[in-house]
CSV table of C-alpha atoms in Angstrom, one decimal:
chain,number,residue,atom,x,y,z
A,1067,MET,CA,35.6,202.9,102.9
A,1068,THR,CA,37.2,206.3,102.7
A,1069,ASP,CA,34.8,209.2,102.5
A,1070,THR,CA,34.0,209.8,98.9
A,1071,PRO,CA,32.7,212.8,97.0
A,1072,THR,CA,29.3,212.5,95.4
A,1073,LEU,CA,29.6,210.6,92.2
A,1074,PRO,CA,27.3,210.3,89.2
A,1075,SER,CA,25.5,206.9,88.9
A,1076,VAL,CA,26.4,206.4,85.2
A,1077,SER,CA,29.8,206.1,83.5
A,1078,ARG,CA,30.2,206.1,79.8
A,1079,GLU,CA,32.5,203.5,78.1
A,1080,TRP,CA,33.5,202.3,74.7
A,1081,HIS,CA,32.7,198.7,73.6
A,1082,LEU,CA,33.9,196.8,70.6
A,1083,LEU,CA,30.9,195.4,68.8
A,1084,SER,CA,32.5,193.7,65.8
A,1085,ARG,CA,36.1,193.0,64.6
A,1086,PRO,CA,37.0,195.6,62.0
A,1087,VAL,CA,38.0,194.4,58.5
A,1088,GLY,CA,40.5,196.8,57.0
A,1089,TRP,CA,39.9,200.3,58.4
A,1090,PRO,CA,37.8,200.4,61.5
A,1091,LYS,CA,34.3,201.8,61.0
A,1092,PRO,CA,32.1,203.6,63.6
A,1093,GLU,CA,29.6,200.8,63.5
A,1094,ASP,CA,32.2,198.5,64.9
A,1095,PHE,CA,32.0,200.4,68.2
A,1096,ALA,CA,29.5,201.8,70.6
A,1097,LEU,CA,29.6,204.3,73.4
A,1098,VAL,CA,27.4,202.8,76.2
A,1099,GLU,CA,26.3,203.8,79.6
A,1100,ALA,CA,27.1,201.6,82.6
A,1101,GLU,CA,26.7,201.9,86.4
A,1102,VAL,CA,29.6,203.5,88.2
A,1103,PRO,CA,31.3,200.5,89.8
A,1104,GLN,CA,32.2,200.3,93.4
A,1105,PRO,CA,35.7,199.2,94.6
A,1106,GLY,CA,36.1,196.0,96.5
A,1107,GLU,CA,38.8,195.0,98.9
A,1108,GLY,CA,42.2,196.1,97.7
A,1109,GLN,CA,40.7,198.2,94.9
A,1110,VAL,CA,40.3,201.9,94.1
A,1111,LEU,CA,37.7,203.8,92.0
A,1112,VAL,CA,39.4,206.2,89.6
A,1113,ARG,CA,37.8,209.1,87.7
A,1114,ASN,CA,39.8,209.1,84.6
A,1115,THR,CA,41.3,212.4,83.5
A,1116,TYR,CA,43.4,211.5,80.4
A,1117,LEU,CA,43.1,208.5,78.1
A,1118,SER,CA,45.7,207.2,75.7
A,1119,VAL,CA,45.0,206.0,72.2
A,1120,ASP,CA,47.8,204.2,70.4
A,1121,PRO,CA,48.4,202.3,67.1
A,1122,TYR,CA,48.9,198.9,68.8
A,1123,MET,CA,45.2,199.0,69.8
A,1124,ARG,CA,44.3,198.2,66.2
A,1125,GLY,CA,45.9,194.8,66.6
A,1126,ARG,CA,43.8,194.1,69.7
A,1127,MET,CA,40.6,194.7,67.7
A,1128,SER,CA,41.5,191.6,65.6
A,1129,ALA,CA,41.0,188.0,66.8
A,1130,ALA,CA,44.4,187.0,65.4
A,1131,LYS,CA,46.8,185.5,67.9
A,1132,SER,CA,49.3,188.2,69.0
A,1133,TYR,CA,51.4,189.2,71.9
A,1134,VAL,CA,48.4,190.5,73.9
A,1135,ALA,CA,44.9,189.2,74.2
A,1136,PRO,CA,42.3,190.7,71.8
A,1137,PHE,CA,39.6,193.0,73.0
A,1138,GLU,CA,36.4,191.0,73.9
A,1139,LEU,CA,33.3,191.7,71.8
A,1140,GLY,CA,30.6,193.5,73.6
A,1141,LYS,CA,32.9,194.6,76.4
A,1142,VAL,CA,34.7,197.7,77.3
A,1143,MET,CA,38.1,198.2,75.7
A,1144,GLN,CA,41.4,198.9,77.5
A,1145,GLY,CA,44.2,201.4,77.3
A,1146,GLY,CA,46.5,203.6,79.3
A,1147,ALA,CA,44.8,206.2,81.5
A,1148,VAL,CA,45.6,208.6,84.3
A,1149,GLY,CA,43.0,209.7,86.8
A,1150,GLU,CA,42.1,210.7,90.3
A,1151,VAL,CA,41.2,208.2,93.1
A,1152,VAL,CA,37.7,209.0,94.2
A,1153,ALA,CA,37.1,206.0,96.5
A,1154,SER,CA,39.7,203.7,98.0
A,1155,ASN,CA,39.8,200.3,99.7
A,1156,ALA,CA,43.5,199.8,98.9
A,1157,GLU,CA,46.3,200.4,101.3
A,1158,GLY,CA,48.7,203.2,100.3
A,1159,LEU,CA,46.2,204.9,98.0
A,1160,SER,CA,44.0,207.7,99.2
A,1161,VAL,CA,41.2,209.8,97.8
A,1162,GLY,CA,42.8,212.6,95.8
A,1163,ASP,CA,45.8,210.6,94.7
A,1164,HIS,CA,46.6,210.5,91.0
A,1165,VAL,CA,47.3,207.1,89.4
A,1166,LEU,CA,48.4,205.6,86.1
A,1167,HIS,CA,46.6,202.4,85.1
A,1168,PHE,CA,45.4,200.4,82.1
A,1169,PHE,CA,41.6,200.8,82.2
A,1170,GLY,CA,41.0,203.6,79.7
A,1171,TRP,CA,38.2,204.0,77.1
A,1172,ARG,CA,35.9,204.8,80.1
A,1173,GLU,CA,35.1,207.6,82.5
A,1174,TYR,CA,35.3,205.6,85.7
A,1175,ALA,CA,37.4,202.5,86.4
A,1176,VAL,CA,37.8,200.1,89.3
A,1177,VAL,CA,41.5,199.2,89.6
A,1178,ALA,CA,43.3,196.8,91.9
A,1179,GLY,CA,45.7,198.8,94.1
A,1180,LYS,CA,48.6,196.7,92.9
A,1181,ASN,CA,47.9,197.8,89.3
A,1182,ALA,CA,47.6,201.5,90.0
A,1183,VAL,CA,50.9,203.4,89.9
A,1184,LYS,CA,50.8,206.6,91.9
A,1185,VAL,CA,52.1,209.6,89.9
A,1186,ASP,CA,53.0,213.1,91.0
A,1187,ALA,CA,50.9,215.9,89.4
A,1188,ASP,CA,53.4,218.5,90.8
A,1189,ALA,CA,56.5,216.9,89.2
A,1190,ALA,CA,55.0,216.9,85.7
A,1191,PRO,CA,51.7,217.4,83.9
A,1192,LEU,CA,49.5,214.3,84.3
A,1193,SER,CA,49.2,213.8,80.6
A,1194,THR,CA,53.0,213.2,80.3
A,1195,TYR,CA,52.7,210.0,82.2
A,1196,LEU,CA,50.9,208.6,79.2
A,1197,GLY,CA,53.5,209.9,76.8
A,1198,VAL,CA,57.0,211.4,77.2
A,1199,LEU,CA,57.4,209.9,80.8
A,1200,GLY,CA,55.1,206.9,80.2
A,1201,MET,CA,54.9,203.9,78.0
A,1202,THR,CA,55.7,205.7,74.7
A,1203,GLY,CA,58.7,207.3,76.3
A,1204,LEU,CA,60.0,204.0,77.7
A,1205,THR,CA,59.4,202.4,74.3
A,1206,ALA,CA,61.7,205.0,72.6
A,1207,TYR,CA,64.3,204.6,75.3
A,1208,ALA,CA,64.4,200.8,75.4
A,1209,GLY,CA,64.1,200.4,71.6
A,1210,LEU,CA,67.0,202.8,70.8
A,1211,LEU,CA,69.4,202.0,73.6
A,1212,ARG,CA,68.8,198.3,74.3
A,1213,THR,CA,67.3,196.7,71.1
A,1214,ALA,CA,69.2,198.9,68.6
A,1215,ALA,CA,72.2,199.1,70.9
A,1216,PHE,CA,72.8,202.7,70.0
A,1217,LYS,CA,76.2,204.1,70.7
A,1218,GLU,CA,77.7,207.5,70.5
A,1219,GLY,CA,78.6,208.5,66.9
A,1220,ASP,CA,75.8,206.4,65.3
A,1221,ALA,CA,73.8,207.9,62.4
A,1222,VAL,CA,70.1,207.3,63.2
A,1223,PHE,CA,67.0,207.2,61.0
A,1224,VAL,CA,63.5,207.3,62.6
A,1225,SER,CA,60.2,206.7,60.7
A,1226,GLY,CA,57.0,208.2,62.1
A,1227,ALA,CA,59.4,210.7,63.7
A,1228,ALA,CA,56.7,213.3,64.6
A,1229,GLY,CA,54.8,210.7,66.6
A,1230,ALA,CA,54.9,210.1,70.3
A,1231,VAL,CA,57.7,207.5,70.1
A,1232,GLY,CA,59.6,208.6,67.1
A,1233,GLY,CA,60.1,212.2,68.2
A,1234,GLN,CA,61.6,211.0,71.5
A,1235,VAL,CA,63.8,208.5,69.8
A,1236,GLY,CA,65.5,211.2,67.7
A,1237,GLN,CA,65.9,213.6,70.6
A,1238,ILE,CA,67.4,210.9,72.9
A,1239,ALA,CA,69.8,209.9,70.1
A,1240,LYS,CA,70.9,213.6,69.7
A,1241,LEU,CA,71.3,214.0,73.5
A,1242,LYS,CA,73.5,210.9,73.6
A,1243,GLY,CA,75.8,211.9,70.9
A,1244,ALA,CA,74.4,210.7,67.5
A,1245,SER,CA,76.5,211.9,64.6
A,1246,ARG,CA,73.3,212.5,62.5
A,1247,VAL,CA,69.6,212.0,63.1
A,1248,ILE,CA,67.1,211.8,60.2
A,1249,GLY,CA,63.4,211.6,60.5
A,1250,SER,CA,60.5,210.9,58.1
A,1251,ALA,CA,57.0,212.3,58.6
A,1252,GLY,CA,53.8,212.9,56.6
A,1253,SER,CA,53.5,216.7,56.2
A,1254,ALA,CA,55.7,219.8,55.7
A,1255,GLU,CA,54.6,221.1,59.1
A,1256,LYS,CA,55.9,217.9,60.8
A,1257,VAL,CA,59.1,218.0,58.9
A,1258,LYS,CA,59.6,221.6,60.1
A,1259,LEU,CA,58.9,220.5,63.7
A,1260,LEU,CA,61.5,217.8,63.6
A,1261,VAL,CA,64.3,220.1,62.4
A,1262,GLU,CA,63.4,223.4,64.1
A,1263,GLU,CA,62.1,222.2,67.4
A,1264,TYR,CA,63.3,218.6,68.0
A,1265,GLY,CA,66.8,219.3,66.6
A,1266,PHE,CA,66.9,216.6,64.0
A,1267,ASP,CA,69.7,217.1,61.5
A,1268,ALA,CA,67.4,216.3,58.5
A,1269,ALA,CA,63.9,215.3,57.9
A,1270,PHE,CA,61.7,214.6,54.8
A,1271,ASN,CA,58.0,214.1,53.9
A,1272,TYR,CA,57.6,210.6,52.7
A,1273,LYS,CA,54.8,211.7,50.4
A,1274,ASP,CA,57.2,213.9,48.4
A,1275,GLY,CA,58.9,211.0,46.6
A,1276,PRO,CA,60.5,207.5,47.0
A,1277,VAL,CA,61.6,207.1,50.6
A,1278,SER,CA,64.8,205.3,49.5
A,1279,GLU,CA,65.9,208.3,47.4
A,1280,GLN,CA,65.0,210.9,50.1
A,1281,LEU,CA,66.9,208.9,52.8
A,1282,ARG,CA,70.0,208.6,50.6
A,1283,ALA,CA,70.0,212.4,50.1
A,1284,ALA,CA,69.5,213.0,53.8
A,1285,ALA,CA,72.1,210.4,54.9
A,1286,PRO,CA,74.7,210.2,52.1
A,1287,ASP,CA,77.1,208.3,54.4
A,1288,GLY,CA,74.4,205.7,55.3
A,1289,ILE,CA,72.8,204.9,58.7
A,1290,ASP,CA,73.9,202.8,61.6
A,1291,VAL,CA,70.5,202.5,63.4
A,1292,TYR,CA,66.9,202.5,62.0
A,1293,PHE,CA,64.0,202.8,64.5
A,1294,ASP,CA,61.0,201.4,62.6
A,1295,ASN,CA,57.5,202.7,63.3
A,1296,VAL,CA,56.1,202.3,59.8
A,1297,GLY,CA,57.4,199.2,57.9
A,1298,GLY,CA,56.8,198.9,54.2
A,1299,ASP,CA,58.9,201.1,51.9
A,1300,HIS,CA,60.6,202.7,55.0
A,1301,LEU,CA,62.0,199.4,56.1
A,1302,GLU,CA,63.3,198.6,52.6
A,1303,ALA,CA,64.9,202.0,52.3
A,1304,ALA,CA,66.6,201.6,55.6
A,1305,ILE,CA,68.1,198.3,54.7
A,1306,GLY,CA,69.3,199.9,51.5
A,1307,SER,CA,71.1,202.6,53.5
A,1308,LEU,CA,72.4,200.5,56.3
A,1309,ASN,CA,76.1,200.6,57.1
A,1310,GLN,CA,78.2,197.6,58.1
A,1311,GLY,CA,77.1,196.3,61.5
A,1312,GLY,CA,73.9,198.4,61.3
A,1313,ARG,CA,70.9,197.6,63.6
A,1314,ILE,CA,67.2,197.9,63.0
A,1315,ALA,CA,64.7,198.0,65.9
A,1316,VAL,CA,61.2,197.2,64.8
A,1317,CYS,CA,58.7,198.9,67.1
A,1318,GLY,CA,55.7,199.1,64.8
A,1319,MET,CA,54.5,198.9,61.2
A,1320,ILE,CA,51.6,201.3,61.0
A,1321,SER,CA,51.6,201.2,57.2
A,1322,VAL,CA,50.2,197.7,57.2
A,1323,TYR,CA,47.8,197.6,60.2
A,1324,ASN,CA,44.7,198.0,58.2
A,1325,ASN,CA,45.7,195.8,55.2
A,1326,THR,CA,43.3,193.0,54.3
A,1327,GLU,CA,46.0,191.2,52.4
A,1328,PRO,CA,49.6,190.3,53.5
A,1329,ALA,CA,52.0,193.1,52.8
A,1330,PRO,CA,55.1,192.2,50.7
A,1331,GLY,CA,58.3,192.1,52.7
A,1332,PRO,CA,61.4,194.1,51.8
A,1333,ARG,CA,62.9,193.0,48.5
A,1334,ASN,CA,66.5,193.7,49.5
A,1335,LEU,CA,66.9,191.5,52.6
A,1336,ALA,CA,70.0,189.9,51.0
A,1337,ARG,CA,71.8,193.2,51.7
A,1338,LEU,CA,71.9,192.2,55.4
A,1339,ILE,CA,74.5,189.6,54.5
A,1340,GLN,CA,76.8,192.2,53.0
A,1341,THR,CA,76.3,194.7,55.9
A,1342,ARG,CA,76.1,192.0,58.7
A,1343,GLY,CA,73.0,193.9,59.6
A,1344,ARG,CA,70.5,192.9,62.3
A,1345,ILE,CA,66.7,193.3,62.5
A,1346,GLU,CA,65.0,192.8,65.9
A,1347,GLY,CA,61.5,193.3,67.0
A,1348,PHE,CA,60.7,194.3,70.5
A,1349,LEU,CA,57.8,195.0,72.9
A,1350,VAL,CA,58.1,197.6,75.6
A,1351,GLY,CA,56.6,195.1,78.1
A,1352,ASP,CA,59.8,193.1,78.0
A,1353,HIS,CA,61.8,196.1,79.2
A,1354,TYR,CA,60.0,197.5,82.3
A,1355,ASP,CA,63.2,196.8,84.2
A,1356,LEU,CA,64.6,199.9,82.5
A,1357,GLN,CA,61.7,202.1,84.0
A,1358,PRO,CA,63.7,203.5,87.0
A,1359,GLN,CA,66.7,204.3,84.8
A,1360,PHE,CA,64.5,205.8,82.1
A,1361,VAL,CA,62.7,208.2,84.5
A,1362,GLN,CA,65.9,209.1,86.2
A,1363,GLU,CA,67.6,210.1,83.0
A,1364,VAL,CA,64.7,211.4,80.9
A,1365,ALA,CA,62.7,213.4,83.5
A,1366,PRO,CA,65.5,216.0,84.0
A,1367,TRP,CA,65.7,216.5,80.2
A,1368,VAL,CA,62.0,217.1,80.1
A,1369,ALA,CA,62.1,219.5,83.1
A,1370,SER,CA,65.0,221.5,81.6
A,1371,GLY,CA,63.4,221.6,78.2
A,1372,GLU,CA,66.3,219.7,76.5
A,1373,LEU,CA,63.8,217.1,75.4
A,1374,LYS,CA,60.7,218.6,73.9
A,1375,TYR,CA,57.4,216.9,73.4
A,1376,ARG,CA,54.1,217.7,71.7
A,1377,GLU,CA,50.6,216.4,72.5
A,1378,THR,CA,47.5,216.4,70.4
A,1379,VAL,CA,44.6,216.7,72.8
A,1380,VAL,CA,41.0,215.7,71.9
A,1381,GLU,CA,38.3,216.7,74.4
A,1382,GLY,CA,35.5,214.3,75.6
A,1383,ILE,CA,35.0,210.6,75.9
A,1384,GLU,CA,32.5,210.8,73.0
A,1385,ASN,CA,35.5,211.6,70.8
A,1386,ASN,CA,37.7,208.8,72.0
A,1387,LEU,CA,37.1,206.7,68.8
A,1388,ASP,CA,37.8,209.7,66.5
A,1389,ALA,CA,41.1,210.3,68.3
A,1390,PHE,CA,42.1,206.7,67.8
A,1391,LEU,CA,41.2,206.8,64.1
A,1392,GLY,CA,43.2,210.0,63.9
A,1393,VAL,CA,46.3,208.3,65.1
A,1394,LEU,CA,45.9,205.6,62.4
A,1395,ARG,CA,45.6,208.5,59.8
A,1396,GLY,CA,48.6,210.3,61.2
A,1397,GLU,CA,46.6,213.3,62.3
A,1398,ASN,CA,48.5,213.6,65.6
A,1399,THR,CA,51.7,215.4,66.3
A,1400,GLY,CA,53.3,213.8,69.3
A,1401,LYS,CA,51.2,211.8,71.7
A,1402,MET,CA,47.4,211.7,71.1
A,1403,ILE,CA,45.6,212.2,74.3
A,1404,VAL,CA,41.9,212.3,75.2
A,1405,LYS,CA,41.0,214.7,78.0
A,1406,LEU,CA,37.8,214.0,79.9
């Protein structure tokens, strides 16, 4: 084994104790102490530096069948993380390397070398590999360009537009020649951010009035693409404003994640017949073939400042759960990150 720095004997990690009903409660979780694990053959030990919390994690807390296995009760949860290799038995990875992996919600993680992606701390801040240059960025890129088949001249509406994915969707659309980009968000401050910093043509606070009315005012000529992060009244409003041949990419529906009863669907689906509109859901995991193209195109935009991003940073593993609940409440602007 490679020489290793002196490590603590204990690592803290978050366990799921019970499956939340409705909004998750603190008693559904526990921050526990565990021995710092040692890497076996082909593995590395990583001291996590940044952890990701994302809306999809709410679904993994349920036992319902979904596209990814639920978190196991009484065991540590998972999520994106970036950290430093502090011990290595894996070829090609050395102590001091920084890696991206999927064993977050803990301070130390043993990761198979094949599942640890080396990242360059000099090329971009480490936290960006969880956001603008990571999974959320690829989600925006794939959903807009592949699923929604964006083309130059399209008018685009994005819900949850001040979030990690939504903010990037709108900016990529602008950089690629959208005729108009409209975003919705949940506060006046976020609306101001979308227009003044991210370059959206229009934005509105969905709490100020019916979404359908505000969208029609912001996009009087209709929309060609809707990128859905919210569902509910936003989806219905988008269908109502969809132009002929319009496309809707369903990325998330955060408005219904904590519902205990089924949410009603849009009441105007028949309008898709008139518009020949299309709705398609997607998962970023189906589009990792786009990763090289995504990084090649987006990284220079980030470096030049053409594509802007925000992060909401919460300090300390003990605040990991609060950060996650904050995402569900919309308290983040841009990517929510936990710094250890």
